[in-house]
Coordinates of N, CA, C and O in Angstrom, one line a residue:
X1 N 2.2 -9.4 -13.8 CA 3.1 -8.8 -12.9 C 3.3 -7.3 -13.2 O 3.4 -6.5 -12.2
X2 N 3.3 -6.9 -14.4 CA 3.5 -5.5 -14.8 C 2.4 -4.6 -14.2 O 2.7 -3.5 -13.7
X3 N 1.2 -5.1 -14.2 CA 0.0 -4.4 -13.7 C 0.2 -4.2 -12.2 O -0.1 -3.1 -11.6
X4 N 0.7 -5.2 -11.5 CA 0.9 -5.1 -10.0 C 2.0 -4.1 -9.7 O 1.8 -3.3 -8.7
X5 N 3.0 -4.1 -10.5 CA 4.1 -3.1 -10.3 C 3.6 -1.7 -10.5 O 3.8 -0.7 -9.7
X6 N 2.7 -1.5 -11.5 CA 2.1 -0.2 -11.8 C 1.2 0.2 -10.6 O 1.3 1.4 -10.1
X7 N 0.4 -0.7 -10.0 CA -0.4 -0.4 -8.9 C 0.5 0.0 -7.7 O 0.1 0.9 -7.0
X8 N 1.6 -0.7 -7.5 CA 2.4 -0.5 -6.4 C 3.0 1.0 -6.4 O 2.9 1.7 -5.4
X9 N 3.4 1.4 -7.5 CA 4.0 2.8 -7.7 C 2.9 3.8 -7.5 O 3.1 4.9 -6.9
X10 N 1.7 3.5 -8.2 CA 0.6 4.5 -8.1 C 0.1 4.7 -6.7 O -0.1 5.8 -6.2
X11 N -0.1 3.5 -5.9 CA -0.6 3.6 -4.6 C 0.5 4.2 -3.6 O 0.1 5.0 -2.7
X12 N 1.8 4.0 -3.9 CA 2.8 4.6 -3.1 C 2.8 6.1 -3.3 O 3.0 6.8 -2.3
X13 N 2.6 6.5 -4.5 CA 2.5 8.0 -4.8 C 1.3 8.6 -4.0 O 1.4 9.7 -3.5
X14 N 0.2 7.9 -4.0 CA -0.9 8.4 -3.2 C -0.6 8.5 -1.7 O -1.2 9.4 -1.1
X15 N 0.2 7.6 -1.2 CA 0.6 7.7 0.2 C 1.7 8.8 0.4 O 1.9 9.2 1.5
X16 N 2.3 9.3 -0.7 CA 3.3 10.3 -0.6 C 4.7 9.7 -0.4 O 5.6 10.5 0.0
X17 N 4.9 8.4 -0.6 CA 6.2 7.8 -0.4 C 7.2 8.3 -1.5 O 6.7 8.5 -2.7
X18 N 8.5 8.3 -1.2 CA 9.4 8.7 -2.2 C 9.7 7.6 -3.2 O 9.4 6.4 -2.9
X19 N 10.2 7.9 -4.4 CA 10.5 6.8 -5.4 C 11.6 5.9 -4.8 O 11.5 4.7 -5.1
X20 N 12.5 6.4 -4.1 CA 13.6 5.5 -3.5 C 13.0 4.5 -2.6 O 13.2 3.3 -2.7
X21 N 12.1 4.9 -1.7 CA 11.5 4.0 -0.7 C 10.6 3.1 -1.4 O 10.5 1.9 -1.1
X22 N 9.8 3.5 -2.4 CA 8.9 2.7 -3.1 C 9.6 1.6 -3.9 O 9.2 0.4 -3.9
X23 N 10.8 1.9 -4.5 CA 11.6 1.0 -5.2 C 12.2 -0.1 -4.2 O 12.2 -1.3 -4.5
X24 N 12.6 0.4 -3.1 CA 13.2 -0.5 -2.1 C 12.1 -1.5 -1.6 O 12.4 -2.7 -1.5
X25 N 10.9 -1.0 -1.4 CA 9.8 -1.9 -0.9 C 9.5 -2.9 -2.0 O 9.2 -4.1 -1.7
X26 N 9.5 -2.5 -3.3 CA 9.2 -3.4 -4.4 C 10.2 -4.5 -4.5 O 9.9 -5.6 -4.6
X27 N 11.5 -4.1 -4.3 CA 12.6 -5.1 -4.4 C 12.6 -6.1 -3.3 O 13.0 -7.2 -3.4
X28 N 12.0 -5.6 -2.1 CA 11.9 -6.5 -1.0 C 10.7 -7.4 -1.0 O 10.5 -8.2 -0.2
X29 N 9.9 -7.2 -2.0 CA 8.7 -8.0 -2.2 C 7.4 -7.5 -1.5 O 6.4 -8.2 -1.4
X30 N 7.5 -6.3 -1.0 CA 6.3 -5.7 -0.3 C 5.5 -4.8 -1.3 O 5.6 -3.6 -1.4
X31 N 4.7 -5.5 -2.1 CA 3.9 -4.9 -3.1 C 2.6 -4.3 -2.6 O 1.9 -5.0 -1.9
X32 N 2.4 -3.0 -2.8 CA 1.2 -2.3 -2.4 C 0.2 -2.4 -3.5 O 0.0 -1.5 -4.3
X33 N -0.6 -3.5 -3.5 CA -1.6 -3.7 -4.5 C -2.8 -3.0 -4.2 O -3.0 -2.5 -3.1
X34 N -3.8 -2.9 -5.1 CA -5.0 -2.2 -4.9 C -5.8 -2.8 -3.7 O -6.4 -2.1 -2.9
X35 N -5.7 -4.1 -3.6 CA -6.4 -4.8 -2.5 C -5.8 -4.4 -1.1 O -6.6 -4.1 -0.2
X36 N -4.5 -4.4 -1.0 CA -3.8 -4.0 0.3 C -4.1 -2.5 0.5 O -4.3 -2.1 1.7
X37 N -4.1 -1.7 -0.5 CA -4.3 -0.2 -0.4 C -5.7 0.0 0.2 O -5.9 0.8 1.1
X38 N -6.7 -0.7 -0.4 CA -8.1 -0.5 0.0 C -8.2 -1.0 1.5 O -8.9 -0.3 2.3
X39 N -7.6 -2.1 1.9 CA -7.7 -2.6 3.2 C -7.1 -1.6 4.2 O -7.6 -1.3 5.3
X40 N -5.9 -1.0 3.9 CA -5.3 0.0 4.7 C -6.2 1.2 4.9 O -6.3 1.7 6.0
X41 N -6.8 1.7 3.9 CA -7.6 2.8 4.0 C -8.8 2.5 4.8 O -9.2 3.4 5.7
X42 N -9.4 1.4 4.7 CA -10.6 1.0 5.5 C -10.2 0.9 7.0 O -10.9 1.4 7.8
X43 N -9.0 0.4 7.2 CA -8.5 0.3 8.6 C -8.3 1.7 9.2 O -8.6 1.9 10.4
X44 N -7.8 2.6 8.4 CA -7.6 4.0 8.9 C -8.9 4.6 9.2 O -9.1 5.2 10.3
X45 N -9.8 4.5 8.3 CA -11.1 5.2 8.5 C -12.0 4.5 9.6 O -12.8 5.2 10.2
X46 N -11.8 3.2 9.8 CA -12.6 2.5 10.8 C -11.9 2.5 12.1 O -12.4 1.9 13.1
X47 N -10.7 3.1 12.2 CA -9.9 3.2 13.4 C -9.6 1.8 14.0 O -9.8 1.5 15.1
X48 N -9.1 0.9 13.1 CA -8.7 -0.4 13.5 C -7.3 -0.7 13.1 O -6.7 0.0 12.3
X49 N -6.7 -1.7 13.8 CA -5.4 -2.1 13.5 C -5.4 -3.2 12.4 O -6.5 -3.5 11.9
X50 N -4.3 -3.8 12.0 CA -4.2 -4.7 10.9 C -5.1 -6.0 11.2 O -5.5 -6.7 10.3
X51 N -5.3 -6.3 12.5 CA -6.0 -7.5 12.8 C -7.5 -7.3 12.9 O -8.3 -8.2 13.2
X52 N -7.9 -6.1 12.6 CA -9.3 -5.7 12.6 C -9.9 -5.4 14.0 O -11.1 -5.3 14.2
X53 N -9.0 -5.3 15.0 CA -9.4 -4.9 16.4 C -9.5 -3.4 16.5 O -8.7 -2.7 16.0
X54 N -10.5 -3.0 17.3 CA -10.6 -1.6 17.6 C -9.5 -1.1 18.5 O -9.0 -1.8 19.4
X55 N -9.0 0.1 18.2 CA -7.9 0.7 19.0 C -8.5 1.4 20.2 O -9.6 1.8 20.3

């Protein structure tokens, strides 16, 4: 779990999120793991939404 928390804060910093927002998301259970981070980046670069559909 400790590694996942570290990933969450590191990835949030890469997005430019504030520490307050990052902590709030962590406490709500929305962890930004490396797998989710990679998926979001691929969706952005491929111009797709979360379901993989073209915009």
